Coordinates of C-alpha atoms in Angstrom, one line a residue:
Chain A
M953 CA -3.4 4.3 -35.4
T954 CA -5.3 5.2 -32.2
D955 CA -3.2 6.5 -29.4
L956 CA -1.8 3.3 -27.9
T957 CA -1.8 4.7 -24.4
S958 CA -5.5 5.1 -24.3
L959 CA -6.1 1.3 -24.5
T960 CA -7.0 -0.8 -21.5
L961 CA -4.6 -3.6 -20.7
A962 CA -7.2 -6.1 -22.0
E963 CA -7.5 -4.2 -25.3
A964 CA -3.7 -4.0 -25.6
R965 CA -3.4 -7.7 -25.0
K966 CA -5.8 -8.3 -27.9
G967 CA -3.9 -5.9 -30.2
L968 CA -0.6 -7.5 -29.4
A969 CA -2.0 -11.0 -30.1
A970 CA -3.5 -9.8 -33.4
K971 CA -0.1 -8.2 -34.2
T972 CA -1.9 -4.8 -34.8
F973 CA 1.0 -3.3 -33.0
T974 CA 4.2 -4.5 -31.3
S975 CA 5.1 -4.3 -27.6
L976 CA 8.0 -2.0 -28.6
E977 CA 5.4 0.4 -30.1
L978 CA 3.2 0.1 -27.1
T979 CA 6.1 0.6 -24.8
D980 CA 7.5 3.5 -26.7
A981 CA 4.1 5.2 -26.6
H982 CA 4.1 4.9 -22.8
L983 CA 7.7 6.0 -22.5
S984 CA 6.9 9.2 -24.4
A985 CA 3.8 9.7 -22.3
M986 CA 6.0 9.2 -19.2
E987 CA 8.6 11.8 -20.4
A988 CA 5.9 14.3 -21.2
A989 CA 4.3 13.9 -17.7
R990 CA 7.4 14.5 -15.6
V991 CA 5.6 17.4 -13.9
L992 CA 3.4 14.9 -12.2
N993 CA 6.5 13.4 -10.5
A994 CA 4.8 9.9 -10.6
F995 CA 8.0 8.1 -11.6
V996 CA 11.1 8.4 -9.4
L997 CA 13.2 6.3 -11.8
E998 CA 12.6 5.8 -15.5
T999 CA 14.1 2.6 -17.0
P1000 CA 13.6 3.1 -20.8
D1001 CA 16.5 0.9 -21.9
Q1002 CA 15.3 -2.0 -19.8
A1003 CA 11.7 -1.4 -21.0
R1004 CA 12.7 -1.6 -24.7
A1005 CA 14.8 -4.7 -24.1
M1006 CA 11.9 -6.4 -22.3
A1007 CA 9.5 -5.2 -25.0
R1008 CA 11.7 -6.7 -27.8
E1009 CA 12.0 -10.0 -25.9
A1010 CA 8.2 -10.0 -25.5
D1011 CA 7.7 -9.3 -29.2
G1012 CA 10.0 -12.3 -30.0
K1013 CA 7.9 -14.5 -27.8
I1014 CA 4.6 -13.3 -29.2
A1015 CA 6.0 -13.9 -32.7
K1016 CA 6.9 -17.5 -31.7
G1017 CA 3.4 -18.0 -30.2
D1018 CA 5.0 -18.4 -26.8
A1019 CA 3.6 -15.4 -25.1
G1020 CA 2.8 -15.2 -21.3
P1021 CA -0.5 -13.7 -20.1
L1022 CA 1.1 -10.2 -19.7
A1023 CA 3.5 -10.5 -22.7
G1024 CA 4.5 -7.0 -23.8
I1025 CA 2.4 -5.0 -21.4
P1026 CA 4.2 -2.0 -20.0
L1027 CA 3.8 -1.6 -16.2
G1028 CA 5.0 0.8 -13.5
I1029 CA 6.4 -0.6 -10.3
K1030 CA 6.0 1.0 -6.9
D1031 CA 9.4 1.9 -5.5
L1032 CA 8.7 -0.4 -2.5
F1033 CA 9.3 -3.5 -4.6
A1034 CA 12.9 -4.7 -4.9
T1035 CA 14.0 -4.9 -8.5
K1036 CA 17.3 -6.6 -9.2
G1037 CA 19.9 -4.1 -10.4
V1038 CA 17.4 -1.2 -10.4
R1039 CA 17.5 1.3 -7.6
T1040 CA 14.9 0.7 -4.9
T1041 CA 14.4 3.4 -2.2
A1042 CA 10.9 3.1 -0.7
C1043 CA 11.2 6.9 -1.4
S1044 CA 13.3 7.3 1.7
K1045 CA 16.6 9.0 2.0
I1046 CA 17.8 6.3 4.3
L1047 CA 17.9 3.7 1.5
G1048 CA 19.9 6.2 -0.6
N1049 CA 21.2 4.5 -3.7
F1050 CA 20.1 0.9 -2.7
V1051 CA 20.4 -1.4 -5.6
P1052 CA 18.9 -4.8 -4.8
T1053 CA 20.7 -7.9 -5.8
Y1054 CA 17.4 -9.8 -5.9
E1055 CA 13.9 -9.4 -7.3
S1056 CA 10.7 -9.3 -5.3
T1057 CA 8.5 -12.4 -5.8
I1058 CA 5.6 -10.3 -7.2
T1059 CA 7.7 -8.5 -9.8
S1060 CA 9.5 -11.7 -10.8
Q1061 CA 6.0 -13.2 -11.5
L1062 CA 5.1 -10.2 -13.6
W1063 CA 8.3 -10.6 -15.7
R1064 CA 7.8 -14.4 -15.8
D1065 CA 4.4 -13.6 -17.5
G1066 CA 6.0 -11.2 -20.0
A1067 CA 5.3 -7.8 -18.6
V1068 CA 7.6 -4.8 -19.3
M1069 CA 9.0 -2.5 -16.7
L1070 CA 8.8 1.2 -17.5
G1071 CA 10.3 2.4 -14.2
K1072 CA 9.8 2.9 -10.5
L1073 CA 6.9 4.8 -9.0
N1074 CA 6.7 7.4 -6.3
N1075 CA 5.1 6.6 -3.0
D1076 CA 4.9 8.0 0.6
E1077 CA 8.2 7.2 2.4
F1078 CA 8.0 3.6 3.5
A1079 CA 4.3 3.7 2.4
M1080 CA 3.5 5.9 5.4
G1081 CA 1.1 8.5 4.3
S1082 CA -2.2 9.1 2.5
S1083 CA -1.2 11.9 0.1
N1084 CA 2.2 10.9 -1.3
E1085 CA 3.6 14.1 0.3
T1086 CA 6.1 12.3 2.6
S1087 CA 8.2 10.9 -0.3
C1088 CA 11.8 12.1 -0.3
F1089 CA 11.4 12.7 -4.0
G1090 CA 8.6 15.2 -3.3
P1091 CA 4.8 15.1 -3.8
V1092 CA 3.0 13.5 -6.8
G1093 CA 0.5 15.5 -8.8
N1094 CA -3.0 14.1 -9.4
P1095 CA -3.9 14.2 -13.1
W1096 CA -7.3 15.3 -11.9
R1097 CA -8.0 19.0 -11.1
R1098 CA -11.1 20.8 -9.8
E1099 CA -13.1 22.2 -12.7
G1100 CA -11.9 25.6 -13.6
S1101 CA -8.9 25.4 -11.2
N1102 CA -5.3 24.9 -11.8
T1103 CA -4.4 23.9 -8.2
T1104 CA -2.5 20.6 -8.1
L1105 CA -4.1 18.1 -6.0
V1106 CA -2.6 15.0 -4.2
P1107 CA -3.3 11.6 -5.8
G1108 CA -3.7 10.0 -2.4
G1109 CA -1.2 7.6 -0.9
S1110 CA 0.8 5.8 -0.2
S1111 CA 0.6 4.4 -3.8
G1112 CA 0.3 7.9 -5.2
G1113 CA 2.8 7.4 -8.1
S1114 CA 1.0 4.2 -9.1
A1115 CA -2.4 5.8 -9.1
S1116 CA -1.3 9.0 -10.8
A1117 CA 0.7 7.1 -13.5
V1118 CA -2.2 4.7 -14.3
A1119 CA -4.8 7.6 -14.4
A1120 CA -2.6 9.8 -16.6
L1121 CA -2.1 6.8 -19.0
L1122 CA 1.6 6.6 -18.4
C1123 CA 1.6 2.9 -17.7
M1124 CA -1.1 0.2 -18.4
G1125 CA -1.1 -0.9 -14.8
A1126 CA 1.0 -0.7 -11.7
T1127 CA 2.0 -2.6 -8.6
A1128 CA 0.9 -1.1 -5.3
T1129 CA 0.8 -2.0 -1.6
D1130 CA -1.9 -1.4 1.0
T1131 CA -1.4 -1.3 4.7
G1132 CA -4.3 0.9 5.7
G1133 CA -5.8 2.0 2.4
S1134 CA -2.8 2.7 0.3
I1135 CA -4.2 1.1 -2.8
R1136 CA -7.9 1.9 -2.5
Q1137 CA -7.7 5.5 -1.4
P1138 CA -5.3 6.7 -4.2
A1139 CA -7.5 4.6 -6.7
A1140 CA -10.5 6.6 -5.5
F1141 CA -8.7 9.9 -5.8
T1142 CA -7.7 9.2 -9.4
A1143 CA -10.6 7.2 -10.9
T1144 CA -8.6 4.0 -11.2
V1145 CA -9.4 0.5 -9.9
G1146 CA -7.3 -0.9 -7.0
I1147 CA -7.6 -4.1 -5.1
K1148 CA -6.1 -5.1 -1.9
P1149 CA -6.2 -8.8 -1.8
T1150 CA -6.8 -11.0 1.2
Y1151 CA -3.8 -11.1 3.5
G1152 CA -1.6 -14.0 2.4
R1153 CA -2.8 -14.0 -1.2
C1154 CA 0.3 -12.2 -2.6
S1155 CA 3.8 -12.8 -1.4
R1156 CA 5.4 -10.0 0.6
W1157 CA 8.9 -11.2 -0.1
G1158 CA 11.1 -8.5 -1.6
I1159 CA 8.7 -5.7 -0.7
V1160 CA 10.1 -3.1 1.7
A1161 CA 8.2 -3.9 5.0
F1162 CA 6.1 -1.4 6.8
A1163 CA 3.6 -3.3 9.1
S1164 CA 4.0 -7.0 8.3
S1165 CA 0.6 -8.2 9.6
L1166 CA -1.2 -5.6 7.5
D1167 CA 0.9 -5.1 4.4
Q1168 CA -0.5 -6.7 1.2
A1169 CA 0.3 -5.9 -2.4
G1170 CA -2.1 -5.6 -5.3
P1171 CA -2.6 -3.9 -8.6
I1172 CA -3.9 -0.4 -9.6
A1173 CA -5.4 -0.6 -13.1
R1174 CA -7.5 1.2 -15.7
S1175 CA -10.5 -1.2 -15.4
V1176 CA -11.8 -3.9 -13.2
R1177 CA -10.9 -6.5 -15.9
D1178 CA -7.4 -5.1 -16.0
A1179 CA -7.1 -5.5 -12.3
A1180 CA -8.3 -9.1 -12.5
I1181 CA -5.7 -9.8 -15.2
L1182 CA -2.9 -8.4 -13.1
M1183 CA -4.0 -10.1 -9.9
R1184 CA -3.7 -13.5 -11.5
S1185 CA 0.0 -12.9 -12.2
M1186 CA 0.7 -11.2 -8.8
A1187 CA -1.0 -13.8 -6.6
G1188 CA 0.3 -17.2 -5.6
H1189 CA 2.1 -19.2 -3.0
D1190 CA 5.7 -18.3 -2.1
P1191 CA 7.7 -20.5 0.2
K1192 CA 9.9 -17.4 1.0
D1193 CA 6.9 -15.7 2.7
T1194 CA 5.6 -17.8 5.7
T1195 CA 2.3 -15.9 5.6
S1196 CA 1.7 -16.6 2.0
V1197 CA -1.1 -19.0 1.6
D1198 CA -0.8 -22.2 -0.4
I1199 CA -4.1 -22.3 -2.3
P1200 CA -4.6 -22.3 -6.1
V1201 CA -4.9 -18.9 -7.9
P1202 CA -8.2 -18.7 -9.7
D1203 CA -8.7 -17.2 -13.1
Y1204 CA -9.9 -13.9 -11.8
E1205 CA -10.9 -12.6 -15.2
A1206 CA -13.5 -15.4 -15.5
A1207 CA -15.4 -13.6 -12.7
I1208 CA -15.9 -10.5 -14.8
G1209 CA -19.4 -10.4 -16.1
K1210 CA -20.5 -13.3 -13.9
S1211 CA -24.0 -12.7 -12.6
V1212 CA -24.4 -11.2 -9.1
K1213 CA -28.0 -12.2 -8.9
G1214 CA -29.1 -13.3 -5.5
M1215 CA -25.9 -12.1 -3.8
K1216 CA -26.4 -10.5 -0.4
I1217 CA -24.6 -7.1 -0.1
G1218 CA -24.2 -5.6 3.3
I1219 CA -24.5 -1.9 3.9
P1220 CA -22.8 -1.2 7.3
K1221 CA -24.7 1.4 9.2
E1222 CA -21.5 2.4 11.2
Y1223 CA -20.0 3.8 8.0
R1224 CA -22.6 6.5 7.8
L1225 CA -20.5 9.2 9.5
D1226 CA -21.7 12.4 11.0
G1227 CA -20.8 15.2 8.6
M1228 CA -20.2 12.9 5.7
P1229 CA -20.4 15.0 2.5
A1230 CA -23.9 14.6 0.8
E1231 CA -22.1 13.6 -2.4
I1232 CA -20.5 10.6 -0.8
E1233 CA -23.8 9.6 0.7
K1234 CA -25.5 9.9 -2.7
L1235 CA -22.7 7.9 -4.4
W1236 CA -23.1 5.1 -1.9
E1237 CA -26.8 5.0 -2.5
E1238 CA -26.3 5.0 -6.2
G1239 CA -23.8 2.1 -5.9
A1240 CA -26.3 0.1 -3.9
A1241 CA -29.0 0.8 -6.5
W1242 CA -26.7 -0.5 -9.3
L1243 CA -26.1 -3.7 -7.5
K1244 CA -29.8 -4.1 -6.7
A1245 CA -30.6 -3.6 -10.4
A1246 CA -28.1 -6.3 -11.2
G1247 CA -30.1 -8.7 -9.0
A1248 CA -28.2 -8.4 -5.7
E1249 CA -30.1 -8.1 -2.4
L1250 CA -29.1 -5.3 -0.1
V1251 CA -29.2 -5.7 3.6
E1252 CA -28.2 -3.4 6.4
V1253 CA -25.5 -4.9 8.6
S1254 CA -23.7 -3.8 11.7
L1255 CA -19.9 -3.7 12.3
P1256 CA -20.0 -2.3 15.8
H1257 CA -16.2 -1.8 16.3
T1258 CA -15.7 0.2 13.1
K1259 CA -14.8 3.4 14.9
Y1260 CA -12.0 1.7 16.8
A1261 CA -10.2 0.4 13.7
L1262 CA -8.3 3.6 13.0
P1263 CA -7.0 4.2 16.5
A1264 CA -6.1 0.5 16.9
Y1265 CA -4.3 0.7 13.5
Y1266 CA -2.3 3.7 14.8
I1267 CA -0.9 1.4 17.5
V1268 CA -0.4 -1.8 15.6
A1269 CA 1.1 -0.3 12.4
P1270 CA 3.6 2.0 14.1
A1271 CA 4.6 -0.8 16.5
E1272 CA 5.3 -3.1 13.7
A1273 CA 7.0 -0.3 11.7
S1274 CA 9.3 0.5 14.6
S1275 CA 10.4 -3.1 14.6
N1276 CA 10.7 -3.4 10.8
L1277 CA 12.6 -0.2 10.4
A1278 CA 15.2 -1.1 13.1
R1279 CA 17.2 -2.6 10.2
Y1280 CA 18.1 0.9 8.9
D1281 CA 21.2 1.4 10.9
G1282 CA 23.7 2.8 8.4
V1283 CA 25.7 -0.4 8.6
R1284 CA 24.5 -2.9 6.0
Y1285 CA 23.0 -0.6 3.3
G1286 CA 21.9 2.9 2.6
L1287 CA 22.7 6.2 4.2
R1288 CA 25.4 6.5 6.9
E1289 CA 25.9 9.6 9.1
Q1290 CA 29.0 9.5 11.1
G1291 CA 29.0 9.5 14.9
K1292 CA 31.6 9.2 17.7
S1293 CA 30.2 5.9 18.8
I1294 CA 28.1 3.3 17.0
I1295 CA 25.0 4.4 18.9
E1296 CA 25.6 8.0 17.8
Q1297 CA 26.1 6.7 14.3
Y1298 CA 22.7 4.9 14.4
E1299 CA 21.0 8.0 15.9
N1300 CA 22.5 10.4 13.4
T1301 CA 21.8 8.1 10.5
R1302 CA 18.2 7.6 11.4
A1303 CA 17.6 11.3 12.2
E1304 CA 19.0 12.3 8.8
G1305 CA 17.6 9.4 6.8
F1306 CA 14.0 9.2 8.0
G1307 CA 11.5 11.9 7.2
A1308 CA 9.2 13.6 9.8
E1309 CA 6.3 11.2 9.4
V1310 CA 8.5 8.1 9.6
R1311 CA 10.3 9.4 12.6
R1312 CA 7.0 10.1 14.3
R1313 CA 5.6 6.7 13.6
V1314 CA 8.8 4.9 14.7
M1315 CA 8.7 6.8 17.9
I1316 CA 5.1 6.2 18.7
G1317 CA 5.6 2.5 17.9
T1318 CA 8.7 2.4 20.2
Y1319 CA 6.6 4.0 22.9
V1320 CA 3.6 1.6 22.7
L1321 CA 6.0 -1.4 22.8
S1322 CA 8.1 -0.1 25.6
A1323 CA 8.1 -1.6 29.1
G1324 CA 5.1 -0.5 31.1
Y1325 CA 3.0 0.5 28.1
Y1326 CA 2.8 -2.7 26.1
D1327 CA -0.3 -4.0 27.8
A1328 CA -2.2 -0.7 27.8
Y1329 CA -1.5 0.0 24.1
Y1330 CA -0.3 -2.8 22.0
L1331 CA -2.0 -5.7 23.7
R1332 CA -5.3 -3.8 23.9
A1333 CA -5.1 -2.9 20.2
Q1334 CA -4.5 -6.5 19.2
K1335 CA -7.6 -7.5 21.3
V1336 CA -9.7 -4.8 19.6
R1337 CA -8.4 -6.1 16.3
T1338 CA -9.8 -9.5 17.2
L1339 CA -13.2 -7.8 17.8
I1340 CA -13.0 -5.9 14.4
K1341 CA -12.4 -9.2 12.6
K1342 CA -15.2 -10.9 14.5
D1343 CA -17.6 -8.1 13.4
F1344 CA -16.9 -9.1 9.8
E1345 CA -17.1 -12.8 10.5
D1346 CA -20.5 -12.4 12.1
C1347 CA -21.7 -10.5 9.1
F1348 CA -20.4 -13.1 6.6
A1349 CA -21.9 -15.9 8.8
K1350 CA -25.3 -14.4 8.1
G1351 CA -24.9 -15.1 4.4
V1352 CA -23.5 -11.7 3.3
N1353 CA -21.3 -12.1 0.2
A1354 CA -19.7 -8.6 0.2
I1355 CA -20.0 -5.3 1.9
L1356 CA -20.4 -1.9 0.1
T1357 CA -19.0 1.3 1.5
P1358 CA -17.6 4.6 0.2
A1359 CA -13.9 4.3 -0.5
T1360 CA -12.9 7.6 1.1
P1361 CA -14.6 10.3 3.2
S1362 CA -13.7 13.0 0.6
A1363 CA -12.3 13.6 -2.9
A1364 CA -8.7 14.5 -3.5
F1365 CA -7.4 17.6 -1.7
G1366 CA -4.6 20.1 -2.4
I1367 CA -0.9 19.6 -1.7
G1368 CA -0.2 20.9 1.8
E1369 CA -3.8 21.2 2.7
K1370 CA -4.0 18.5 5.3
G1371 CA -2.2 17.2 8.4
G1372 CA 0.0 20.2 8.9
A1373 CA -0.9 20.9 12.5
D1374 CA -2.4 17.6 13.5
P1375 CA -1.3 14.3 12.0
V1376 CA -4.6 12.7 12.8
E1377 CA -6.4 14.9 10.2
M1378 CA -4.5 13.1 7.5
Y1379 CA -5.0 9.7 9.1
L1380 CA -8.8 10.1 8.9
N1381 CA -8.6 9.6 5.1
D1382 CA -8.3 5.8 5.7
I1383 CA -11.4 5.6 7.9
F1384 CA -13.3 3.4 5.5
T1385 CA -10.3 1.3 4.3
V1386 CA -8.3 0.5 7.4
T1387 CA -10.9 -1.9 8.9
V1388 CA -10.2 -4.2 5.9
N1389 CA -6.5 -4.4 6.7
M1390 CA -7.2 -5.0 10.4
A1391 CA -9.4 -8.0 9.4
G1392 CA -7.1 -9.2 6.6
L1393 CA -9.9 -9.1 4.1
P1394 CA -9.9 -8.3 0.4
G1395 CA -11.2 -4.9 -0.7
I1396 CA -11.6 -3.4 -4.1
G1397 CA -11.9 0.3 -4.9
V1398 CA -13.9 1.2 -8.1
P1399 CA -14.5 4.6 -9.6
A1400 CA -18.2 5.4 -9.3
G1401 CA -18.8 9.1 -10.0
K1402 CA -17.6 12.7 -9.6
D1403 CA -18.2 15.4 -7.0
A1404 CA -19.6 18.8 -7.8
Q1405 CA -16.1 20.1 -8.5
G1406 CA -15.6 17.3 -11.1
L1407 CA -13.3 15.2 -8.9
P1408 CA -13.5 11.4 -8.9
L1409 CA -15.1 9.5 -6.1
G1410 CA -14.9 5.7 -5.5
L1411 CA -16.8 2.9 -3.9
Q1412 CA -15.3 0.1 -1.9
L1413 CA -16.4 -3.5 -1.9
I1414 CA -15.2 -5.7 0.9
G1415 CA -15.2 -9.5 0.5
R1416 CA -14.9 -12.7 2.3
P1417 CA -11.3 -14.1 2.8
F1418 CA -9.9 -15.3 -0.5
D1419 CA -13.1 -14.4 -2.4
E1420 CA -11.6 -11.8 -4.6
E1421 CA -13.6 -13.2 -7.5
T1422 CA -16.9 -11.9 -6.0
L1423 CA -15.3 -8.5 -5.7
F1424 CA -14.4 -8.6 -9.4
S1425 CA -17.9 -9.6 -10.4
L1426 CA -19.5 -6.8 -8.3
G1427 CA -16.8 -4.3 -9.3
E1428 CA -17.6 -4.9 -12.9
V1429 CA -21.3 -4.1 -12.2
V1430 CA -20.3 -0.8 -10.7
E1431 CA -17.9 0.0 -13.6
Q1432 CA -20.6 -0.9 -16.2
A1433 CA -23.1 1.4 -14.5
A1434 CA -20.7 4.3 -13.6
G1435 CA -18.6 4.1 -16.7
R1436 CA -14.8 4.8 -16.8
F1437 CA -13.3 8.2 -16.2
T1438 CA -10.3 9.8 -17.8
P1439 CA -8.8 13.2 -16.7
A1440 CA -8.4 16.1 -19.2
R1441 CA -4.8 16.4 -20.0
W1442 CA -3.1 19.6 -18.6
W1443 CA 0.5 18.4 -18.2
Chain B
M992 CA -1.9 9.3 28.8
S993 CA 0.5 11.9 27.5
V994 CA 4.3 12.2 27.2
D995 CA 6.5 15.0 28.6
A996 CA 9.7 16.3 27.1
V997 CA 11.9 13.9 29.1
T998 CA 9.8 10.9 27.8
V999 CA 10.1 12.2 24.2
R1000 CA 13.9 12.2 24.6
R1001 CA 13.9 8.7 26.1
I1002 CA 11.7 7.3 23.3
A1003 CA 13.9 8.9 20.7
H1004 CA 16.9 7.3 22.3
L1005 CA 15.2 3.9 22.4
A1006 CA 14.3 4.3 18.7
R1007 CA 17.9 5.4 18.0
I1008 CA 16.8 8.7 16.4
A1009 CA 18.8 11.8 17.3
V1010 CA 16.5 14.8 18.2
R1011 CA 17.6 18.4 18.4
D1012 CA 16.5 20.5 21.4
D1013 CA 14.3 22.6 19.2
E1014 CA 12.4 19.6 17.9
V1015 CA 11.3 18.2 21.2
S1016 CA 8.3 20.4 21.9
H1017 CA 7.0 19.9 18.4
L1018 CA 7.4 16.1 18.6
Q1019 CA 5.8 16.1 22.0
G1020 CA 2.7 17.8 20.6
E1021 CA 2.5 15.4 17.7
L1022 CA 3.0 12.3 19.8
N1023 CA 0.4 13.5 22.3
A1024 CA -2.1 14.2 19.5
M1025 CA -1.7 10.5 18.4
L1026 CA -2.0 9.3 22.0
A1027 CA -5.1 11.3 22.5
F1028 CA -6.6 9.8 19.3
V1029 CA -5.9 6.2 20.4
E1030 CA -7.2 6.9 23.9
Q1031 CA -10.7 6.0 22.8
L1032 CA -9.7 2.3 22.7
S1033 CA -9.9 2.4 26.5
E1034 CA -13.7 2.4 26.3
V1035 CA -13.8 -1.0 24.5
N1036 CA -14.6 -4.0 26.7
V1037 CA -11.8 -6.4 25.9
E1038 CA -12.5 -8.7 28.8
G1039 CA -11.8 -12.3 27.8
V1040 CA -10.8 -11.3 24.2
E1041 CA -7.8 -13.0 22.8
P1042 CA -5.3 -10.7 21.2
M1043 CA -4.9 -11.3 17.5
T1044 CA -1.7 -13.1 16.5
S1045 CA -2.5 -14.1 13.0
V1046 CA -5.1 -12.5 10.8
T1047 CA -5.4 -15.5 8.5
P1048 CA -6.2 -18.8 10.3
M1049 CA -3.2 -20.9 9.2
E1050 CA -0.6 -23.0 10.7
M1051 CA 2.9 -21.7 10.7
K1052 CA 4.6 -23.3 7.8
K1053 CA 7.8 -25.2 8.4
R1054 CA 10.5 -26.2 6.0
Q1055 CA 13.2 -28.9 6.0
D1056 CA 16.1 -27.9 8.2
V1057 CA 18.6 -27.9 5.4
V1058 CA 20.8 -25.2 3.8
N1059 CA 18.9 -23.8 0.8
D1060 CA 20.7 -20.5 0.3
G1061 CA 24.1 -18.9 0.9
E1062 CA 27.4 -18.3 -0.7
I1063 CA 26.3 -14.8 -1.6
A1064 CA 28.6 -12.7 0.6
D1065 CA 29.3 -10.4 -2.3
D1066 CA 25.6 -9.7 -2.7
I1067 CA 25.2 -9.1 1.0
V1068 CA 27.9 -6.4 1.3
A1069 CA 27.1 -4.9 -2.1
N1070 CA 25.2 -2.0 -0.7
A1071 CA 27.1 -1.4 2.5
P1072 CA 28.4 2.1 3.1
A1073 CA 31.8 0.8 4.4
T1074 CA 33.3 -2.7 4.0
E1075 CA 36.5 -4.5 4.1
G1076 CA 36.5 -7.8 2.3
H1077 CA 33.3 -9.4 3.3
F1078 CA 33.0 -7.4 6.6
F1079 CA 30.9 -4.4 7.5
L1080 CA 32.9 -1.6 9.0
V1081 CA 31.6 0.2 12.0
P1082 CA 33.1 2.6 14.6
K1083 CA 34.9 0.9 17.4
V1084 CA 32.4 -1.0 19.6
V1085 CA 34.6 -2.6 22.3
E1086 CA 37.3 -0.6 24.0

């Protein structure tokens, strides 16, 4: 039998339906791969017993012809998603040994459709980071290395565990979340496919909150088709999330292979940064050429407020985070550090429980919302956000179907290489992705090539609100042209 | 704009995060780096621009004003560091 971990989700689904193998076999193959890859630190909690029980249940349903769309498919779950009875920490010390008594809407939909949980995946603490180095469980290793080097690189972040586990073939797909690029940037660093859906497409209920107006969950997968399959199960209206949108969930998979002929693809001139590596520029041109060859029309577009998206983000996101993270007070759950008074208890708990990056963001958020600074910072940033969104609206009003950009300004870097002295150095990783969160749009990251050192690079396609289908159609064109990439196993 | 050491301590207190004396200057440097970075927003003309309140144009959903949840006190205190019955325990708040 071929190695079951090397299949795509779509192929595994076929094999399960044809009874070529069982979900238990498929699950066991992934559990073994997971155990053998502990050096990557992608999983922060392995749940093999639960996985096998879920796999047996799925096998029973498949046998009875009662299988859901994800029946028997083993997945990894970012540790930001509350899983009932299974420790959920957001990779922060402050949540300690938190065991939810409830299940997030998204994961409950995945289990409804028959998926199997292998375990919980590492991420940057509270999803704050672009390298997975801020996790209280330590950094995650990228399965990709520079050619001829054995230096461990970061998988990107914040969904670094998700991207690493999917790329290393430890799980068939993973849940992830994206507040400023946390799905698309790690996808680009690991040659996986990641989509951040339109804001409101997937329920945020039961996901540990970072910045509520920007957070959106989506899948990281081995192929564009796999991402489409996962999206259909993850998306949908949820009355428990007031920002969740009540519109039907399309069959995203049907968009795969659909012609993109006549589509107008925007190339934003503001994304051509000074000092951008020539390889990224070349990749971008190649991507445009592939779409053109598939019949799309390329047009130069302008998104004039692009350069202000990242600074505006670093006001809005910390402000919302400072408010959301106020709940970690050592009273209702998680870590408690004693103090003489309740205020001192709060202060000691939060100093001990939050890592450096989280403390920094909570403090900057507190500052920009404080009396006397609110108008100058927060209100101004929200106005700039309106302008960023309007840039995209103007572009789509001219008939542009989607926008093509690079996913990241560089390939993966080494652990400890960035952001040591100046936090802004790390933040610049999200320069191409953050605009999409600020405007609430869908964006997909698709692997498109490698740099001179053999590291994967990705392209991003940005779509109209709730038009994820077009992104899947275009993403498929890129995948067909670029091929799929698997790292050489060293772990 | 930039923050001085006194402001760093004030923000930390507002954020309910204890900071040690030896952390202040480092934090001050990091916060000022972030503030210097966001400073470029001051060059954007935002005259007459509405601040964004909702990224998706949708009306706030309302539900029937009825009890649809509850009777889960055990669940709510399940993860608390210190409880007595269905109460959270904290240091004395009122003298």
